[in-house]
């Protein structure tokens, strides 16, 4: 049996592993020169930047993926738990570092707002419970029907689906900075905390309970691990092979055409952006119309800078969030009236702080990311303007000169997401995980007209993120192989013990 997979991001690589293990002859067609999709690496002058994901969260899910193949992450790379997990800068002399582990976080909360530690402890207990429900009972379902969500554990939590995360957090803590810390994980869902159901507090467990980890050598090591695993199972990964057409005959997908060749298939799985995959099909075979995509709420795109500095920097952490401006004003420019924000919040990663092997000795590297509305046109002038704005603010907030030490800089924005990944509206993180775009309400894994065509990746279930892309690949392979979801074999998985 022949399977052709379009796209070698995390979801495509994951699907390739499961299909190859099931005995299929798997060919993975990737349009770019290297696998990894949004997690590719930018190498310049001895600096190695992760272009996309930098937060290694939910290590249990990634470990569960490898366990399905009798492997562990340790077979491929070394993990390091970051402490602090990240730092938030609220002003020049106002910053909080989030320590690793819920107890230390509780002590921090209690110091800042007496009584808040108690709230945090209750909140995190419930967040941990929700995480188990989400991981063990929800995200390994293919999103075929609403019935998948009907179970005692979710029914008992109905009020949490109706109230927002912001509502719960604001009732529990008064200090604005602590509120921002508890609302921050919602941003990983590509949505705003006032539009994120309180049930999604499971992301707070991912943050404070499971922790922030870093792979020695960067996220690209995970890409290499998946590539190695897929190839060891017999999959062939062909780069610079852009799919131009999914060829259909007699109500089946019979293969994929690239400029170089035609690849015959019994099964086709596409991990390319969903809307793009649909455009590779005759219009009568598509699941959704263009109008459908116009009415989706996209998660943000991003304006990103990759910067090499000629010296080490001070007062920065591996993950540093610059939250010194109004979150509401920035969020309104993403979701309410899309436009370029006046004073955006931004995220800066300085991975060489904990992993000096990523750049030449004595140097520092920075990845700076401004979330932006999907679909905004970007121009060289816009990129230049925001570069100077973030440098001005970082210089003031970290009290050091930066520009004079810049060896080089590169930028990346919505138009690059379109060019490199065929991303609808230049999205970085797919669709926002708001209630109406969750689980069975997300674009479907199965093509409704062609029984042997499946979709995987961040626009279908379960949603954006590195670990969820691995789950998505597993789900698509499960649907392709058996037409039913594969149950998660790690329901009682102990995430903490085996990673260190
Ligand atoms: C800037 C940024 C930061 C992020 N930060 C984090 C983070 O810190 N932690 C986290 O967990 N997640 C993070 N994410 C999200 C995470 O990276 C993604 O959800 C995940 O990598 C998506 O994987 P995917 O397989 O769904 O899609 P992709 O990575 O987009 O893979 C799809 C692949 O399909 C290929 N393709 C497209 N069209 C064709 C075609 N016609 N023919 C052949 N190939 C094609 C593309 O080139 C690509 O390789 C981040 C994402 C971005 C963009």
XYZ file of C-alpha atoms and ligand atoms in Angstrom:
553
model
C 0.000 0.000 0.000
C 1.344 3.410 -0.978
C 0.874 6.540 1.127
C 1.871 9.967 -0.100
C 2.139 12.671 2.562
C 2.285 16.334 1.582
C 4.451 18.477 3.872
C 7.222 17.532 6.305
C 6.344 19.669 9.314
C 5.772 17.975 12.667
C 2.320 16.653 11.735
C 3.458 15.242 8.388
C 6.521 13.606 9.933
C 4.363 12.150 12.697
C 1.822 10.732 10.217
C 4.720 9.307 8.183
C 6.033 7.414 11.220
C 2.654 5.814 11.987
C 1.892 4.939 8.353
C 5.359 3.467 7.770
C 5.144 1.418 10.948
C 1.839 0.006 9.670
C 3.702 -1.316 6.651
C 2.814 1.352 4.101
C 5.314 2.469 1.507
C 5.495 6.141 2.540
C 6.741 9.070 0.476
C 6.781 12.498 2.083
C 6.817 15.434 -0.337
C 8.120 18.704 1.083
C 8.192 21.921 -0.929
C 11.066 23.524 0.998
C 14.738 22.516 0.989
C 14.564 21.083 4.523
C 11.921 19.349 6.633
C 10.504 20.940 9.801
C 7.916 23.305 8.360
C 7.448 26.224 10.701
C 10.196 24.782 12.906
C 13.017 25.079 10.373
C 16.380 26.510 11.328
C 18.023 29.684 10.085
C 21.826 29.408 10.033
C 23.950 32.499 9.538
C 27.579 33.294 10.431
C 27.746 30.547 13.054
C 24.382 31.510 14.633
C 21.605 28.855 14.587
C 18.086 30.237 15.091
C 14.914 28.235 15.569
C 12.677 30.043 13.098
C 9.382 29.044 14.745
C 8.644 27.254 18.020
C 10.935 27.992 20.943
C 8.851 26.854 23.943
C 9.102 23.085 24.462
C 5.883 22.586 26.422
C 3.876 19.445 27.260
C 6.891 17.119 27.312
C 4.559 14.261 28.259
C 2.881 14.345 24.838
C 6.188 14.364 22.996
C 7.456 11.525 25.164
C 4.234 9.597 24.503
C 4.817 10.005 20.757
C 8.286 8.473 20.982
C 7.012 5.738 23.317
C 4.640 4.607 20.565
C 7.792 3.591 18.667
C 9.654 2.153 21.651
C 11.839 5.245 21.880
C 12.376 8.123 24.292
C 13.483 11.703 23.626
C 16.778 10.799 25.299
C 17.503 8.507 22.345
C 17.743 11.644 20.214
C 18.414 14.765 22.283
C 19.078 16.226 25.691
C 16.382 18.182 27.513
C 16.972 20.936 29.978
C 14.324 22.394 32.274
C 14.500 26.173 32.295
C 14.464 27.973 35.635
C 13.088 30.600 35.496
C 10.592 29.306 32.960
C 10.411 32.822 31.571
C 10.629 36.419 32.660
C 8.057 39.150 32.163
C 9.172 42.755 31.901
C 6.460 45.221 32.933
C 8.679 48.316 33.072
C 12.318 49.422 33.539
C 12.466 48.360 37.172
C 9.498 46.086 37.184
C 9.994 42.483 36.105
C 9.003 39.064 37.391
C 10.792 35.799 36.750
C 8.523 32.771 36.884
C 10.368 30.064 38.809
C 10.148 26.382 37.824
C 7.614 24.348 39.776
C 4.183 25.192 41.231
C 5.436 25.512 44.820
C 7.961 28.194 43.938
C 5.356 29.974 41.801
C 2.923 29.867 44.755
C 5.530 31.481 47.004
C 6.069 34.203 44.411
C 2.329 34.894 44.209
C 2.008 34.985 47.997
C 4.879 37.472 48.301
C 3.262 39.812 45.792
C -0.357 39.441 46.863
C -1.019 37.734 50.189
C -3.793 35.181 49.736
C -3.188 34.691 46.018
C -1.026 31.606 46.652
C -4.106 29.799 47.961
C -6.100 30.747 44.866
C -3.227 29.609 42.654
C -3.000 26.254 44.371
C -6.747 25.563 43.863
C -6.610 26.901 40.306
C -3.658 24.703 39.383
C -5.252 21.618 40.941
C -8.254 22.143 38.709
C -5.965 23.001 35.758
C -4.160 19.689 36.233
C -7.469 17.831 36.271
C -8.552 19.603 33.069
C -5.232 18.755 31.477
C -5.789 15.058 32.150
C -9.307 15.307 30.692
C -8.040 17.193 27.627
C -5.084 14.893 26.977
C -6.589 11.552 27.949
C -10.144 12.027 26.743
C -10.403 14.835 24.192
C -7.409 15.565 22.018
C -6.979 12.011 20.786
C -10.430 12.092 19.197
C -10.689 12.830 15.461
C -13.269 15.611 15.813
C -15.922 13.695 13.876
C -18.851 14.633 16.096
C -19.995 16.554 19.171
C -20.640 13.245 20.921
C -16.892 12.874 21.374
C -17.042 15.635 23.968
C -19.996 14.278 25.911
C -18.608 12.517 28.964
C -19.068 12.953 32.707
C -15.758 14.818 33.037
C -16.680 17.522 30.511
C -20.343 17.746 31.510
C -19.275 18.444 35.092
C -17.172 21.315 33.729
C -19.841 22.997 31.567
C -19.662 26.312 33.510
C -15.948 26.455 32.673
C -16.824 26.354 28.982
C -19.205 29.270 29.434
C -16.959 31.518 31.526
C -13.734 33.002 30.202
C -10.271 32.358 31.546
C -9.995 36.080 32.183
C -13.148 36.044 34.325
C -11.770 33.260 36.536
C -8.321 34.791 36.857
C -9.621 38.281 37.624
C -11.900 37.002 40.338
C -8.999 35.189 41.979
C -6.134 37.702 41.892
C -6.003 41.492 41.988
C -2.399 42.244 41.138
C -2.283 43.150 37.457
C 1.085 41.466 36.923
C -0.072 38.164 38.420
C -3.182 38.335 36.262
C -1.035 38.753 33.181
C 1.058 35.720 34.155
C -2.058 33.560 34.485
C -3.544 34.852 31.242
C -0.350 34.435 29.223
C -0.804 30.698 28.333
C -4.056 31.555 26.516
C -1.917 33.307 23.931
C -0.502 29.877 23.019
C -4.006 28.996 21.868
C -3.907 31.921 19.484
C -6.825 33.561 21.270
C -7.342 36.285 23.846
C -8.035 35.379 27.469
C -11.475 37.029 27.464
C -12.444 34.773 24.535
C -10.832 31.613 25.889
C -13.038 29.255 27.907
C -11.968 28.886 31.502
C -11.708 25.132 30.906
C -8.561 25.888 28.915
C -6.781 26.594 32.190
C -5.134 23.260 31.370
C -2.581 25.433 29.582
C -1.682 26.873 33.005
C -0.867 23.346 34.112
C 1.275 22.975 30.983
C 3.036 26.197 31.956
C 3.482 25.946 35.720
C 3.002 22.221 36.336
C 4.855 20.621 33.444
C 7.327 23.449 32.887
C 9.290 25.032 30.072
C 12.041 22.916 28.580
C 14.784 23.484 26.036
C 16.427 20.959 23.715
C 20.217 21.304 23.679
C 20.893 22.518 20.145
C 17.388 23.917 19.668
C 13.982 22.742 18.438
C 15.543 21.631 15.159
C 16.857 18.586 17.066
C 13.255 17.408 17.394
C 12.810 17.787 13.637
C 15.982 15.751 13.089
C 14.752 13.116 15.557
C 11.457 12.731 13.708
C 13.208 12.584 10.355
C 15.561 9.890 11.654
C 12.679 7.903 13.143
C 10.537 8.167 9.998
C 13.433 7.086 7.775
C 14.326 4.225 10.099
C 10.751 2.994 9.638
C 11.177 3.109 5.878
C 9.602 6.465 4.932
C 11.252 8.433 2.106
C 11.446 12.203 2.584
C 11.821 14.158 -0.652
C 12.528 17.894 -0.356
C 11.969 20.589 -2.977
C 8.980 18.603 -4.231
C 6.018 21.003 -4.052
C 2.668 19.268 -4.541
C 0.848 21.007 -7.390
C -2.184 18.724 -7.666
C -3.926 15.928 -5.802
C -5.066 13.810 -8.714
C -8.579 12.390 -8.423
C -10.161 9.544 -10.401
C -13.290 7.516 -9.731
C -13.965 9.291 -6.434
C -10.551 8.552 -4.977
C -7.278 10.423 -4.640
C -4.985 8.411 -6.881
C -1.776 10.354 -6.434
C 0.039 13.658 -6.096
C 1.702 15.582 -8.877
C 4.784 17.762 -8.356
C 6.709 19.626 -11.091
C 9.140 16.696 -11.177
C 6.933 13.591 -11.039
C 3.620 11.885 -10.341
C 3.478 9.907 -7.098
C 0.836 7.193 -7.153
C -1.056 6.656 -3.884
C -3.592 4.411 -2.173
C -3.808 6.996 0.620
C -2.994 10.705 0.608
C -2.455 12.699 3.811
C -1.801 16.414 3.529
C -0.144 18.358 6.332
C 0.137 21.515 4.242
C -2.037 24.438 5.351
C -5.622 23.203 5.022
C -6.899 25.877 2.627
C -3.899 25.343 0.355
C -4.504 21.571 0.297
C -8.071 22.204 -0.771
C -6.810 24.312 -3.655
C -4.818 21.300 -4.906
C -8.146 19.501 -5.466
C -10.877 19.923 -8.068
C -13.385 22.332 -6.493
C -16.106 19.659 -6.302
C -13.887 17.597 -3.980
C -13.171 20.333 -1.413
C -14.545 20.207 2.117
C -14.938 23.987 2.448
C -15.615 27.039 0.299
C -13.495 30.204 0.161
C -16.323 31.876 2.108
C -15.772 29.402 4.942
C -12.156 30.531 5.295
C -13.158 34.193 5.164
C -15.304 33.612 8.263
C -12.768 31.733 10.380
C -10.987 33.485 13.246
C -7.301 33.043 12.532
C -4.696 32.931 15.249
C -2.197 35.761 14.861
C 0.554 35.958 12.334
C 3.903 37.315 13.502
C 6.588 39.822 12.659
C 9.858 38.189 13.708
C 13.472 39.381 13.863
C 16.488 37.088 14.073
C 19.423 39.092 15.405
C 23.068 38.227 16.018
C 24.885 40.342 18.628
C 28.660 40.604 18.910
C 28.633 40.467 22.707
C 26.716 38.878 25.588
C 23.714 40.876 26.802
C 22.641 41.684 30.326
C 19.277 41.564 32.100
C 17.664 39.243 29.542
C 16.408 35.656 30.022
C 16.084 32.713 27.664
C 12.385 33.608 27.300
C 11.560 37.252 27.986
C 8.085 38.752 27.517
C 7.970 42.503 27.108
C 4.540 43.345 28.533
C 5.199 47.017 29.196
C 2.312 48.271 27.037
C -1.447 47.749 26.929
C -2.452 44.178 26.144
C -6.023 45.296 25.337
C -4.923 47.822 22.703
C -2.643 45.294 21.029
C -5.293 42.510 21.140
C -7.861 44.869 19.581
C -5.473 45.395 16.656
C -5.246 41.641 16.185
C -8.864 40.580 16.616
C -11.278 43.551 16.563
C -10.025 46.033 13.968
C -6.970 44.419 12.355
C -4.099 46.831 11.851
C -0.545 47.516 12.906
C -0.443 48.188 16.671
C 1.028 51.451 17.968
C 2.914 49.918 20.859
C 2.880 46.134 20.572
C 3.699 43.665 23.286
C 6.499 41.446 22.115
C 8.330 38.258 23.018
C 12.092 37.947 22.891
C 14.036 34.727 23.133
C 17.733 34.770 23.960
C 18.410 31.023 23.742
C 22.171 31.504 23.956
C 21.599 32.507 27.601
C 21.146 28.825 28.464
C 22.614 27.175 25.353
C 25.825 28.986 24.298
C 26.480 26.328 21.624
C 23.876 28.033 19.433
C 26.153 30.943 18.519
C 29.850 31.869 18.409
C 31.626 32.282 21.770
C 31.106 35.657 23.415
C 28.078 36.440 21.217
C 24.350 36.503 21.890
C 21.358 35.788 19.690
C 17.815 37.101 19.865
C 14.546 36.034 18.300
C 12.006 38.811 18.683
C 8.372 38.146 17.862
C 5.501 40.628 17.605
C 2.079 38.952 17.223
C 0.133 40.620 14.404
C -3.275 40.198 12.816
C -3.368 37.529 10.110
C -3.827 39.006 6.645
C -2.004 42.331 7.203
C 0.234 43.344 4.309
C 3.810 43.856 5.513
C 6.375 46.083 3.799
C 10.102 46.774 4.284
C 9.138 50.119 5.859
C 6.889 48.435 8.435
C 9.617 45.934 9.313
C 12.133 48.751 9.744
C 9.791 50.827 11.915
C 9.017 48.008 14.352
C 12.650 46.945 14.498
C 13.592 50.370 15.799
C 10.630 50.458 18.162
C 11.513 47.149 19.821
C 15.203 48.043 19.991
C 14.379 51.398 21.615
C 12.195 49.697 24.170
C 14.628 46.867 24.889
C 17.478 49.328 25.308
C 15.438 51.351 27.819
C 13.959 48.363 29.654
C 17.191 46.367 29.942
C 19.364 49.476 30.422
C 22.003 48.722 27.808
C 23.006 49.772 24.305
C 22.042 47.153 21.768
C 22.114 48.531 18.226
C 25.866 49.112 18.141
C 26.450 45.411 18.847
C 24.183 44.027 16.136
C 26.205 41.913 13.680
C 23.234 41.167 11.420
C 19.481 40.968 11.473
C 16.843 39.237 9.390
C 13.099 39.670 9.498
C 10.206 37.323 8.783
C 6.519 38.212 8.479
C 3.124 37.271 7.042
C 4.208 37.408 3.396
C 7.040 34.977 4.216
C 4.553 32.575 5.836
C 2.562 32.683 2.596
C 5.638 32.163 0.393
C 7.243 29.420 2.509
C 4.207 27.500 3.813
C 1.251 28.605 1.675
C -0.226 29.875 4.933
C -3.797 31.189 4.619
C -3.688 34.925 5.377
C -0.040 34.454 6.392
C -1.106 32.822 9.652
C 1.643 31.631 11.971
C -0.395 29.453 14.325
C -3.446 28.347 12.310
C -6.918 28.980 13.692
C -7.629 30.578 17.051
C -8.709 27.960 19.605
C -11.891 29.745 20.581
C -14.885 27.640 21.662
C -16.514 27.659 18.218
C -13.296 26.455 16.591
C -12.569 23.631 19.017
C -12.602 19.854 18.545
C -15.425 18.767 16.202
C -15.903 22.411 15.104
C -12.430 22.579 13.538
C -11.833 21.719 9.875
C -12.214 17.960 9.521
C -9.454 15.384 9.224
C -11.407 13.413 6.637
C -12.267 14.583 3.145
C -16.021 14.143 2.792
C -15.944 13.117 -0.866
C -12.714 11.137 -1.178
C -12.487 8.322 1.387
C -8.706 7.967 1.072
C -7.746 11.648 1.534
C -6.947 13.039 5.008
C -5.778 16.355 6.439
C -3.444 16.841 9.369
C -1.672 19.784 11.002
C -2.367 22.860 12.994
C -5.549 23.873 11.148
C -7.379 20.660 11.977
C -7.629 18.826 15.323
C -6.366 19.241 17.959
C -4.802 22.605 17.001
C -1.543 24.573 16.889
C 1.569 23.626 18.819
C 4.435 21.187 18.491
C 3.018 18.383 20.679
C -0.460 18.786 19.216
C 0.952 18.563 15.670
C 2.394 15.168 16.637
C -1.022 14.104 17.930
C -2.639 15.409 14.746
C -0.356 13.237 12.608
C -1.284 10.252 14.738
C -4.985 11.013 14.359
C -4.802 11.347 10.582
C -2.838 8.108 10.315
C -5.339 6.440 12.650
C -8.254 7.572 10.489
C -6.440 6.449 7.343
C -5.525 3.050 8.721
C -8.648 2.091 10.550
C -11.227 4.821 10.027
C -11.473 5.136 13.820
C -9.449 7.137 16.332
C -6.474 5.507 17.954
C -6.881 5.642 21.730
C -4.081 7.341 23.631
C -2.066 4.530 25.211
C -0.590 6.771 27.897
C -3.555 7.722 30.007
C -1.718 7.513 33.293
C 1.555 8.782 32.005
C 3.922 10.248 34.616
C 5.447 13.214 32.836
C 8.017 14.246 35.405
C 10.221 11.342 36.266
C 11.916 10.238 33.101
C 12.826 13.499 31.440
C 15.667 14.826 33.508
C 6.772 31.846 14.983
C 6.128 30.638 15.598
C 6.361 30.355 16.927
C 5.777 29.221 17.505
N 6.057 28.951 18.812
C 5.652 27.766 19.327
C 6.161 27.337 20.589
O 6.963 28.043 21.222
N 5.762 26.125 21.061
C 4.897 25.314 20.342
O 4.571 24.213 20.823
N 4.416 25.706 19.130
C 4.793 26.890 18.603
N 4.382 27.261 17.359
C 3.398 26.426 16.642
C 4.049 25.205 15.994
O 5.298 25.517 15.492
C 3.143 24.738 14.845
O 1.814 24.560 15.314
C 3.619 23.440 14.218
O 4.997 23.463 13.949
C 2.802 23.212 12.957
O 3.184 22.006 12.348
P 2.368 21.512 11.083
O 2.940 20.208 10.702
O 0.913 21.585 11.363
O 2.582 22.626 9.946
P 3.880 23.176 9.223
O 5.023 23.261 10.142
O 3.490 24.420 8.538
O 4.211 22.055 8.139
C 3.545 22.003 6.899
C 4.565 21.674 5.836
O 3.899 21.563 4.578
C 4.762 22.098 3.581
N 3.977 22.413 2.397
C 3.052 23.404 2.231
N 2.541 23.344 0.981
C 3.150 22.305 0.357
C 3.045 21.748 -0.942
N 2.208 22.227 -1.873
N 3.832 20.691 -1.263
C 4.702 20.163 -0.368
N 4.836 20.666 0.891
C 4.061 21.721 1.246
C 5.372 23.300 4.259
O 6.545 23.724 3.611
C 5.636 22.739 5.660
O 6.900 22.138 5.729
C 4.944 28.378 16.739
C 4.711 28.663 15.399
C 5.312 29.770 14.821
C 5.073 30.047 13.367
